[in-house]
Coordinates of C-alpha atoms in Angstrom, one line a residue:
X1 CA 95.1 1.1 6.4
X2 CA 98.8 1.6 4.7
X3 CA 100.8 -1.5 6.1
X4 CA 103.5 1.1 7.4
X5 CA 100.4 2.3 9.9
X6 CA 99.7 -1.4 11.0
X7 CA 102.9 -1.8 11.7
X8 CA 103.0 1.4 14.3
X9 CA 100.1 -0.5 15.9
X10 CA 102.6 -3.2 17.0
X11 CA 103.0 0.4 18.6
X12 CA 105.6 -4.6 27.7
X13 CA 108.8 -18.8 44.5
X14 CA 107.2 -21.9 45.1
X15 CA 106.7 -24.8 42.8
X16 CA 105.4 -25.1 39.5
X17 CA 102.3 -27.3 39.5
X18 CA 100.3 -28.8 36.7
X19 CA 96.1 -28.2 36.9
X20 CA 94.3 -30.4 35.0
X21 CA 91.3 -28.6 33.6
X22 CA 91.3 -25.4 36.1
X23 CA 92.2 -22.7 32.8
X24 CA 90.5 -25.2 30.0
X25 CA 88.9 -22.6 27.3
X26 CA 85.6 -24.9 26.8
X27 CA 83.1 -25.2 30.0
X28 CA 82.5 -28.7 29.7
X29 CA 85.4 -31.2 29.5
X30 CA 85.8 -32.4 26.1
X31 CA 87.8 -35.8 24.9
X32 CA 90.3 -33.7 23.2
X33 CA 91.0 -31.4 26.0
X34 CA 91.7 -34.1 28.7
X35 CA 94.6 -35.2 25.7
X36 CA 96.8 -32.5 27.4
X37 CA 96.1 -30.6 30.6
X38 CA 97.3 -26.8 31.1
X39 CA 99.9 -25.6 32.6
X40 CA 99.6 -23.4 35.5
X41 CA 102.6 -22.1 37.7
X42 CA 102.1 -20.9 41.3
X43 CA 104.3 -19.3 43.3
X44 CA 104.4 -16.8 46.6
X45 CA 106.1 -13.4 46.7
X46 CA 105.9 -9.8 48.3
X47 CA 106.7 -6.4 47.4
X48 CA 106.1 -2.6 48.0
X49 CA 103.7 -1.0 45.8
X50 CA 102.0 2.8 46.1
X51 CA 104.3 2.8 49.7
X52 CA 102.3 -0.4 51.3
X53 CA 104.2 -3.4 51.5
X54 CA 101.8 -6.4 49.5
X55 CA 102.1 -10.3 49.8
X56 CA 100.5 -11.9 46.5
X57 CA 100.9 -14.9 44.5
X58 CA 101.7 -15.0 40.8
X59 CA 99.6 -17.7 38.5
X60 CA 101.1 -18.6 35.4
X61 CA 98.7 -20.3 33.6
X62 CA 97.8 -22.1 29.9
X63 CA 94.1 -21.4 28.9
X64 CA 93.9 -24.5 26.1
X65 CA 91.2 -23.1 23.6
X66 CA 88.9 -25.1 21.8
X67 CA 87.2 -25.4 19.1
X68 CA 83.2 -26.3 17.9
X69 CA 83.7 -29.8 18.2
X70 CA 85.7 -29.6 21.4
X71 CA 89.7 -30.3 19.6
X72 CA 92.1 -28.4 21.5
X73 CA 93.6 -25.1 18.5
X74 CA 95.7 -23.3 21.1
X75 CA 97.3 -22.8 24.2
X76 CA 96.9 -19.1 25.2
X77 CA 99.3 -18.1 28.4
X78 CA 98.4 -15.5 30.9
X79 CA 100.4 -14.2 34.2
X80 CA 98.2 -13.1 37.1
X81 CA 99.3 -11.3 40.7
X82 CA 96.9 -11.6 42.8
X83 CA 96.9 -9.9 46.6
X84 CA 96.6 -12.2 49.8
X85 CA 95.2 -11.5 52.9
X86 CA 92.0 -9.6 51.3
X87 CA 88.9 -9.8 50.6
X88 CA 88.4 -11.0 47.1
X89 CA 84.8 -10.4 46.2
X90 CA 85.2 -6.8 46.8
X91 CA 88.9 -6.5 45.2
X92 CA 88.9 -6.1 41.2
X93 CA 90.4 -7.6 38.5
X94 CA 92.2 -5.5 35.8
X95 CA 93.0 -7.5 32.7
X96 CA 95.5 -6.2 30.7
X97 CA 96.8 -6.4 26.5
X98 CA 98.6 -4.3 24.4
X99 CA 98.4 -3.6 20.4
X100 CA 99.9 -5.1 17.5
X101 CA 98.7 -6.9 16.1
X102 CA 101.6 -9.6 16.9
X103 CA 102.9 -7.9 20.0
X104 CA 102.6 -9.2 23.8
X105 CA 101.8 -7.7 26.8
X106 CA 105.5 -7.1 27.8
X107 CA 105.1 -3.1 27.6
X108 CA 102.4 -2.9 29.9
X109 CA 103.4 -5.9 32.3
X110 CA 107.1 -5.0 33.1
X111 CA 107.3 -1.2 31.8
X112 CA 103.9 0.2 33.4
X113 CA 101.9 -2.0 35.9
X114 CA 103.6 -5.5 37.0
X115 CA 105.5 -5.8 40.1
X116 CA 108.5 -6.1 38.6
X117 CA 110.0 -4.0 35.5
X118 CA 112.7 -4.7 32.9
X119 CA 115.5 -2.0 32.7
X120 CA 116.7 -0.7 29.1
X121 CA 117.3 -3.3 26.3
X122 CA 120.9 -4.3 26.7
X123 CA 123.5 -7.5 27.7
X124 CA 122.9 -5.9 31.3
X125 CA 119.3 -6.0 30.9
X126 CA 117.5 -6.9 34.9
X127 CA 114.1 -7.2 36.4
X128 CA 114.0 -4.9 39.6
X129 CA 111.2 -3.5 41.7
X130 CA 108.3 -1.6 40.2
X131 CA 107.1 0.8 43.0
X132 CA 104.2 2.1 40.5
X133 CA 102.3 -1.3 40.1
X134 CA 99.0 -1.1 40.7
X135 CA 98.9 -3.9 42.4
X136 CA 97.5 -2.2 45.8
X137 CA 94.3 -1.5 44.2
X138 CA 93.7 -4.3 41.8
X139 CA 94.5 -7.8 41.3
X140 CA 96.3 -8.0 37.5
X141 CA 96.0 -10.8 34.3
X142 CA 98.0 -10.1 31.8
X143 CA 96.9 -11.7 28.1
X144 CA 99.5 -12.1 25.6
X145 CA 97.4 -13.3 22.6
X146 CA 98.3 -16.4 20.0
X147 CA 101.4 -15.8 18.6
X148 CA 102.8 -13.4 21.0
X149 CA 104.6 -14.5 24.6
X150 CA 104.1 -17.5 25.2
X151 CA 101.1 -18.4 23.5
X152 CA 101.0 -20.3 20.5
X153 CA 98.8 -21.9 18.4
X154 CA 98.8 -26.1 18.9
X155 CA 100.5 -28.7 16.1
X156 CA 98.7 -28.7 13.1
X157 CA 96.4 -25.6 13.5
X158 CA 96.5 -23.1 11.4
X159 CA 97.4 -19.8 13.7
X160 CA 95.1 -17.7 11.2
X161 CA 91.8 -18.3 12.8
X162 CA 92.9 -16.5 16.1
X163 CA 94.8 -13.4 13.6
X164 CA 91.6 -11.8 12.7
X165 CA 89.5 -8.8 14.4
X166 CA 87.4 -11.6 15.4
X167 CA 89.1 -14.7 15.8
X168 CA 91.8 -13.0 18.5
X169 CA 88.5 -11.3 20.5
X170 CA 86.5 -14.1 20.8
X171 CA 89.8 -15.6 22.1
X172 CA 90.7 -13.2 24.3
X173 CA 87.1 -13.2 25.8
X174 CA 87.1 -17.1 26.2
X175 CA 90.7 -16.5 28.5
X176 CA 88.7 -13.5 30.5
X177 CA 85.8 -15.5 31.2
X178 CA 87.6 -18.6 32.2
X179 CA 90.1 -17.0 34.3
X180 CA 87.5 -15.3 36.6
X181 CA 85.6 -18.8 36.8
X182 CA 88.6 -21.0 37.3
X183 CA 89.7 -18.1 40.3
X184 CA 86.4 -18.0 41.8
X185 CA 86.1 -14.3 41.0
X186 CA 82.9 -14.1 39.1
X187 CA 81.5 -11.6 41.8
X188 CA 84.7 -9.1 41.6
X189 CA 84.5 -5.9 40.1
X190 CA 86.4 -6.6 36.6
X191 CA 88.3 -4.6 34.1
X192 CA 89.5 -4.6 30.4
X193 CA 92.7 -2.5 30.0
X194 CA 93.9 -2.0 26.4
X195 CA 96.6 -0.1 24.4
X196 CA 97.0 0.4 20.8
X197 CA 95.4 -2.2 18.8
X198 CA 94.0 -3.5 22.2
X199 CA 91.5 -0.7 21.7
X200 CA 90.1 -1.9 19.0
X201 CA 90.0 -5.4 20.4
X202 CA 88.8 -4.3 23.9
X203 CA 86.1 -2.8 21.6
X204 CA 84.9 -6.0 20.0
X205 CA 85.4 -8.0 23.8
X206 CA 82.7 -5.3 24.9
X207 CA 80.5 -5.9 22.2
X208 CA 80.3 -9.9 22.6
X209 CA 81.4 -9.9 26.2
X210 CA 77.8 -9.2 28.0
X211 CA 78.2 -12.1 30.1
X212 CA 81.8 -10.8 31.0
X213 CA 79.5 -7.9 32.9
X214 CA 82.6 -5.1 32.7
X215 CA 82.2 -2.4 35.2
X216 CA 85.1 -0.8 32.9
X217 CA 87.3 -0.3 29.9
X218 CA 90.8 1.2 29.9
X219 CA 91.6 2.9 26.9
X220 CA 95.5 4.0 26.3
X221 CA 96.2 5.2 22.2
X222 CA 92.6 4.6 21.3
X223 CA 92.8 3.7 17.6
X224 CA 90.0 5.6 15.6
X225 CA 89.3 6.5 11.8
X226 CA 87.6 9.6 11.3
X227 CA 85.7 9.2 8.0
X228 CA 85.6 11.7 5.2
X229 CA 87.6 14.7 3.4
X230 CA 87.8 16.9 6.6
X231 CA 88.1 15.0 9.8
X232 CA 91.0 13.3 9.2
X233 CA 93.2 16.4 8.9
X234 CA 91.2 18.0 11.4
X235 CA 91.7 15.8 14.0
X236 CA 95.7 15.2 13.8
X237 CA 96.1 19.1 13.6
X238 CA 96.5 19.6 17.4
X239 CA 99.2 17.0 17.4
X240 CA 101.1 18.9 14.7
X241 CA 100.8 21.6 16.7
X242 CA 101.9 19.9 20.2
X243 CA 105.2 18.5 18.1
X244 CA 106.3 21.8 16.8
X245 CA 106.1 23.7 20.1
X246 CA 108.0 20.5 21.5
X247 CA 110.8 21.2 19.3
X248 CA 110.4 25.1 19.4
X249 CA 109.4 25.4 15.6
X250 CA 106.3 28.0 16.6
X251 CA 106.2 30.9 19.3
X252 CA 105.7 29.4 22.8
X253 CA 104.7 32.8 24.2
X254 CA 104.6 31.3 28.1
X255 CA 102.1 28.6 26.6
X256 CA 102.0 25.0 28.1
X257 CA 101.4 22.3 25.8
X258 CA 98.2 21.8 26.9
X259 CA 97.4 25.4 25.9
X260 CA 98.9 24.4 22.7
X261 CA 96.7 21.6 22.5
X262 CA 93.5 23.1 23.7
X263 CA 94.1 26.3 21.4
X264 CA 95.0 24.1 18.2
X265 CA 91.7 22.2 18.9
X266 CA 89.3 24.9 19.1
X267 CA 91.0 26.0 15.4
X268 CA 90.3 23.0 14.3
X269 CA 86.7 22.1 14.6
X270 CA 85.8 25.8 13.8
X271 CA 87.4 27.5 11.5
X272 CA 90.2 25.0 10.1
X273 CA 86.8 22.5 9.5
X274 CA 85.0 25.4 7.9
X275 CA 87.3 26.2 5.7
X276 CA 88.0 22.8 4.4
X277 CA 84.4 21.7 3.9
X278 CA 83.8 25.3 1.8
X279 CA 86.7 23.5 -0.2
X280 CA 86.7 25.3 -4.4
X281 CA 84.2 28.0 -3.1
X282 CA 86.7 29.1 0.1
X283 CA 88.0 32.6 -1.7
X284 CA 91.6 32.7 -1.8
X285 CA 92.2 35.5 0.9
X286 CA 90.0 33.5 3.3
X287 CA 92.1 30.6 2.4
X288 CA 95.5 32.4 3.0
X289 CA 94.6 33.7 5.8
X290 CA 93.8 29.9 7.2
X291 CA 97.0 29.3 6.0
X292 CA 98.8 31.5 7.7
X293 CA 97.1 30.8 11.4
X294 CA 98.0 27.1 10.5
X295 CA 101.7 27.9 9.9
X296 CA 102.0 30.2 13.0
X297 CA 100.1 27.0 15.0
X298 CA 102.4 23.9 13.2
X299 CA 105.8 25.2 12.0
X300 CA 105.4 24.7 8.3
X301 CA 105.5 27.3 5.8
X302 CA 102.4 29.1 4.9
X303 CA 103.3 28.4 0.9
X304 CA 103.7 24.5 1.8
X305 CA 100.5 24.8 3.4
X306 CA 98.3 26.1 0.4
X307 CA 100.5 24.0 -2.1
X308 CA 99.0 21.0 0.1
X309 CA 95.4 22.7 -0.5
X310 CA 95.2 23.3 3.8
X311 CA 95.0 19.4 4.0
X312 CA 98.4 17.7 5.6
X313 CA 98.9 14.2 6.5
X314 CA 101.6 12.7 8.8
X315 CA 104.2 12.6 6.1
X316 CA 103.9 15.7 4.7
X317 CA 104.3 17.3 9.0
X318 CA 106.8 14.7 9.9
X319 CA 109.6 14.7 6.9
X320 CA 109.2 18.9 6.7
X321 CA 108.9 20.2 10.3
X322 CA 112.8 19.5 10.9
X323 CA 113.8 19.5 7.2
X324 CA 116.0 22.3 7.7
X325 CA 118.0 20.5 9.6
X326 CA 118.1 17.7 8.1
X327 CA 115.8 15.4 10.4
X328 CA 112.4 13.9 10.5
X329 CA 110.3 13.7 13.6
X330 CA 108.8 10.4 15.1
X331 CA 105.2 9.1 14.4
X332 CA 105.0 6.7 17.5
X333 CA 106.2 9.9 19.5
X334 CA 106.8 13.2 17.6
X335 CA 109.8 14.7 20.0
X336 CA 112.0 11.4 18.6
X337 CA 114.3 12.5 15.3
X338 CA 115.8 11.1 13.2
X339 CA 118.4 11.7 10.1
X340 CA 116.6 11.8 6.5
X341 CA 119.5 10.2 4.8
X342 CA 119.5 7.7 7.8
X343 CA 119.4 3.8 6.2
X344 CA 115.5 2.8 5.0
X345 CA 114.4 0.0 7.6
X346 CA 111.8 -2.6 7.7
X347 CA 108.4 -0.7 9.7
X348 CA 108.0 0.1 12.5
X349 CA 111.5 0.3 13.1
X350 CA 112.0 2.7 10.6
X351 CA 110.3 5.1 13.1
X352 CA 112.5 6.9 15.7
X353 CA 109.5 7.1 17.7
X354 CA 109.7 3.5 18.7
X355 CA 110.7 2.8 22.0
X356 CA 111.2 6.5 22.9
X357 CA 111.3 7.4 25.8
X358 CA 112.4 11.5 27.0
X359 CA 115.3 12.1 29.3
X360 CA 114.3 12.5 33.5
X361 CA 116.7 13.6 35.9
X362 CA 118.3 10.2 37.2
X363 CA 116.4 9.3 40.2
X364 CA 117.1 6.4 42.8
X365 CA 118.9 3.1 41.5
X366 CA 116.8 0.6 41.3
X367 CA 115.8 -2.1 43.8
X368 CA 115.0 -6.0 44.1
X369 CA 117.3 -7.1 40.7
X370 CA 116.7 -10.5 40.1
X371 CA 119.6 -13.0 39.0
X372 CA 119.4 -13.6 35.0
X373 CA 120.2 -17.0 34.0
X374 CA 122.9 -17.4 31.9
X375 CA 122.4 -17.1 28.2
X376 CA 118.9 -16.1 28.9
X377 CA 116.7 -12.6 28.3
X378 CA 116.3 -11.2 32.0
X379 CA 112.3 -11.7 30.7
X380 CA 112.8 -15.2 30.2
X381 CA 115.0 -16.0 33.3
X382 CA 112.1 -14.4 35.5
X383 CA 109.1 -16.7 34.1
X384 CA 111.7 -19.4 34.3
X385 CA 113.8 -19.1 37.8
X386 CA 111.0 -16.7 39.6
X387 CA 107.9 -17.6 38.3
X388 CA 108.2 -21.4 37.8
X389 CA 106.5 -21.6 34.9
X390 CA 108.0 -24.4 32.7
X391 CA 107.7 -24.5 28.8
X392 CA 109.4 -25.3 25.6
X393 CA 108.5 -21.9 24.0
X394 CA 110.5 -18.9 23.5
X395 CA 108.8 -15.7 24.8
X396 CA 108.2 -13.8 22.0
X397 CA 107.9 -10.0 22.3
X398 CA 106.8 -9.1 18.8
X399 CA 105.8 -11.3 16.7
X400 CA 105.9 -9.3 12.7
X401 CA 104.7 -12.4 11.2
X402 CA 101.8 -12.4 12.8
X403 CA 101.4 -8.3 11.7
X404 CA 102.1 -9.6 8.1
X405 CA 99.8 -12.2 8.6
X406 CA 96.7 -10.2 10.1
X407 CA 93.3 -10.2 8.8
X408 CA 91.7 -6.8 9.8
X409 CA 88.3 -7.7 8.2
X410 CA 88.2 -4.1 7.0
X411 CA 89.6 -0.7 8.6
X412 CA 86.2 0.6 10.1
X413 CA 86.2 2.2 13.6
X414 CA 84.7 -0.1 16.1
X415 CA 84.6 2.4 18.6
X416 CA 80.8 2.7 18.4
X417 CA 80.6 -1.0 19.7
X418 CA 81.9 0.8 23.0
X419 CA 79.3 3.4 22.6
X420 CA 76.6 0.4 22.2
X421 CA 78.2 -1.7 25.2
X422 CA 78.2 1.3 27.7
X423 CA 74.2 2.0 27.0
X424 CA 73.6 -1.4 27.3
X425 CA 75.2 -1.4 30.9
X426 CA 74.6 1.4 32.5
X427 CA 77.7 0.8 35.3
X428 CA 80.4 0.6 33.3
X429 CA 82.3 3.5 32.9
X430 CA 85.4 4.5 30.4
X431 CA 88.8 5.7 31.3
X432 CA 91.0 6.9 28.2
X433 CA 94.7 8.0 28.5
X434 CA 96.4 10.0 25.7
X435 CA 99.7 11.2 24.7
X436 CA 99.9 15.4 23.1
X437 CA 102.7 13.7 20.8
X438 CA 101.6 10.7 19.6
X439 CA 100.9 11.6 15.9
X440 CA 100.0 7.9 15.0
X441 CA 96.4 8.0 17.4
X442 CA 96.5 11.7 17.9
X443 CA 94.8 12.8 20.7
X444 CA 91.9 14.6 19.4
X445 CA 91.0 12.2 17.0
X446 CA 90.3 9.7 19.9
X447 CA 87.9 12.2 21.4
X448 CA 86.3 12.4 18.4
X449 CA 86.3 8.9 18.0
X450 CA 84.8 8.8 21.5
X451 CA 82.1 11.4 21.1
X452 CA 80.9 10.0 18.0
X453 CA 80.3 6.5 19.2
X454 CA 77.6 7.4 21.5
X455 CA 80.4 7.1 24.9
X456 CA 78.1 8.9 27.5
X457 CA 80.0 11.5 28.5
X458 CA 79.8 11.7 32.2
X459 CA 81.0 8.0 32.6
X460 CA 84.0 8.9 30.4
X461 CA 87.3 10.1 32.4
X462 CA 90.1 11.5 30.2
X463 CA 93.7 11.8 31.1
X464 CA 96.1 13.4 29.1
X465 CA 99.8 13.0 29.2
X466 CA 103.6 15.0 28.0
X467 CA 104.1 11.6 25.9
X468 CA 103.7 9.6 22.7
X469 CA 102.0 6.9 21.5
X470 CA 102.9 4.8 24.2
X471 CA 102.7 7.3 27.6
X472 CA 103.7 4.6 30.0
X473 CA 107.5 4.5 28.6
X474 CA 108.1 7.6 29.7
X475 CA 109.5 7.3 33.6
X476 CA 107.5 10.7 34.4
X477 CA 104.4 9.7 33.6
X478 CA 104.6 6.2 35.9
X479 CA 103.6 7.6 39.2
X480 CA 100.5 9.8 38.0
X481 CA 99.5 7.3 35.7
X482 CA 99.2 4.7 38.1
X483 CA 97.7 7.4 40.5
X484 CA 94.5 7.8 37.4
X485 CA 94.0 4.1 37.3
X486 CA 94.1 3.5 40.8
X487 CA 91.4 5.9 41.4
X488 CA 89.5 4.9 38.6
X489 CA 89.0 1.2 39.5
X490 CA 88.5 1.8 43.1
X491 CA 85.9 4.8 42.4

């Protein structure tokens, strides 16, 4: 994969007390992990989530991961809200990670799910209410992996064995199954929720997670890589064609966009694939003709089209939809712009889709603002003055070193481990979420992905969403969204 495309995959009050041992990463207690016991911050709160008012507690905890020989490599921090007053072997566990690579959990915790959410980046930047959490239904963890947050990797050890494919699943695995045993949740229904990047890793957790006895996997941006000459372009057309309805570069004619979508799929895997697999031997009025249905469907010129020989990638659709006005569109979200002539920046923030997020109607102010600490990022001053958790760390939201530093162990799509996992447990069951503008995991090519990795289709539950590559940024979506997983892990 082009390092600009890894780089989209980056793609969010009691006392603190110390455990010794409760969230150690080996089973057995080892000589060098008694050298330093883990953290692990408890405190007491309530809040109103779905419309019922909910008392939990919030764990902040150090998982200390180990290695063969039982040597302490890394200290790996998850945050955990956990509802009082029920029952809690009938109450499931969602845990939670976003992409990246290098990139923590902070989207997902305090923009989507968390009980508390950060308002826009900014000097007046607070952590207020989040009436969407999902914590009603299901108890939370999130994992933000070595390198990202607050987890790091310990003196002396070299951070690359947890930056591979492998390295940072087997990690995150180790945290999963160690959280549920030091919580006395081993009988709970549990969850994997992943975004981005996190679907590939929430692939490879499946695949050596057995024990871990999923009952199911979240799926938001599912990253896939259709193989060949023709699926490639075939499955990012319907995207292209989402976009430039969006920005009113093809005939609406009453259409939602999911009629865009539905309409550009069906073209697409019929006669769009049929015309590029006849290839040389497709006779040039045939060809045209394609053409022409593609520029009607995707707002570029039918010449363009043919000079491109019916095959477009992401560049050629995002620096030519809006050319005549001077603007590319977004790849992270296609309904971002920006200027062609605007200043190169270093990826991914070179893409006006990052951090988009469309205009709502303003709704009511927020509630429950926390005090910020002075001199301190309102993130920060909540683990710190809310949360108790104690450190000498500096959360960090994204970590591009750790992107830089990455080994991917080859760009195959690992989606067929799901496939494998799901026949090999005949409960779990697969929820994927999508966005009709996100041109960097297009919608259709996740499908794809999906029905090519042997995902049984009736324990597969799709959701699509007016969004981008990250759907739970826009405001809109929050209630809904939350609604889907909700109902999904409380079947």
């Amino acid at each position: 994969m082009r390092a600009s495309l890894r780089a989209m995959l980056l793609g969010a009050c009691l006392t603190a007390i110390s455990v010794g041992g409760t969230a150690a990463a080996s089973a057995e207690p080892t000589a060098a992990s008694a050298a330093r016991a883990p953290v692990v911050a408890v405190t007491k709160h309530t809040g109103t989530f779905n419309g019922q008012k909910v008392a939990y507690k919030a764990i902040v905890a150090e998982t200390l991961l180990t290695d063969a020989a039982g040597a302490q490599t890394g200290s790996l921090v998850t945050t955990a809200y956990v509802r009082e007053g029920v029952a809690a072997a009938e109450r499931p566990v969602l845990f939670l990670f976003n992409g990246g690579p290098g990139a923590s959990t902070t989207p997902l915790h305090f923009g989507a799910f968390g009980p508390k959410k950060r308002t826009e980046d900014g000097p007046n930047q607070l952590m207020v209410d989040n009436p969407d959490s999902i914590l009603d239904a299901v108890d939370l963890v999130f994992i933000d992996p070595i390198g990202t947050g607050y987890s790091r990797p310990l003196p002396g050890v070299d951070g690359k064995r947890f930056w591979s494919r492998d390295g940072d699943a087997a990690s995150v695995k180790t945290v999963m199954a160690q959280w549920l045993k030091a919580n006395g949740r081993e009988a709970s229904p549990r969850y994997m929720l992943g975004q981005s990047y996190g679907t590939t890793r929430a692939a490879l957790v499946a695949d050596i997670g057995a024990d871990l006895k999923l009952d199911g996997v979240l799926l938001f941006a599912l990253v896939g890589y259709p193989p060949g000459r023709e699926m490639p372009f075939v499955t990012t057309l319907p995207t292209f064609a989402t976009t430039a309805w969006y920005h009113g570069k093809v005939d609406r004619a009453g259409r939602s966009v999911q009629q865009v979508h539905d309409e550009a799929v069906e073209f697409a895997r019929t006669a769009y694939v049929t015309a590029l697999i006849k290839g040389a031997s497709l006779p040039a009025a045939e060809k045209r003709a394609v053409a022409e249905k593609m520029s009607a469907m995707i707002g570029l010129p039918a010449e363009f089209i043919l000079a491109k020989d019916l095959r477009l990638s992401r560049e050629d659709f995002m620096f030519n939809l809006l050319k005549d006005q001077g603007l590319r569109t977004g790849q992270l979200d296609g309904r971002a712009t920006a200027r062609l002539d605007a200043p190169a920046k270093r990826p991914p923030y070179d893409d006006p889709g990052m951090n988009y997020a469309a205009p709502r109607e303003p709704g009511p102010a927020p509630t429950g603002a926390l005090k910020v600490a002075k001199g301190m990022s309102a993130l920060e001053s909540y683990y710190k003055d809310t949360l108790k958790f104690r450190t000498a760390e500096t959360y960090n939201s994204l970590n591009l070193d750790v992107n830089s530093a990455w080994d991917h162990q080859g760009m195959a799509d690992v989606n067929g481990l799901l496939g494998k996992a799901m026949q090999a447990s005949p409960k779990m069951r697969l929820f994927w979420a999508a966005g009709y503008y996100d041109v960097t995991t297009p919608p259709y090519g996740a499908r794809y992905a999906l029905d090519q990795a042997g995902v049984p289709g009736e324990r597969l539950t799709a959701a699509y969403f007016d969004g981008g590559h990250s759907v739970f940024t826009d405001p809109g979506n929050h209630a809904a969204l939350s609604a889907a997983v909700r109902k999904f892990v409380r079947p």
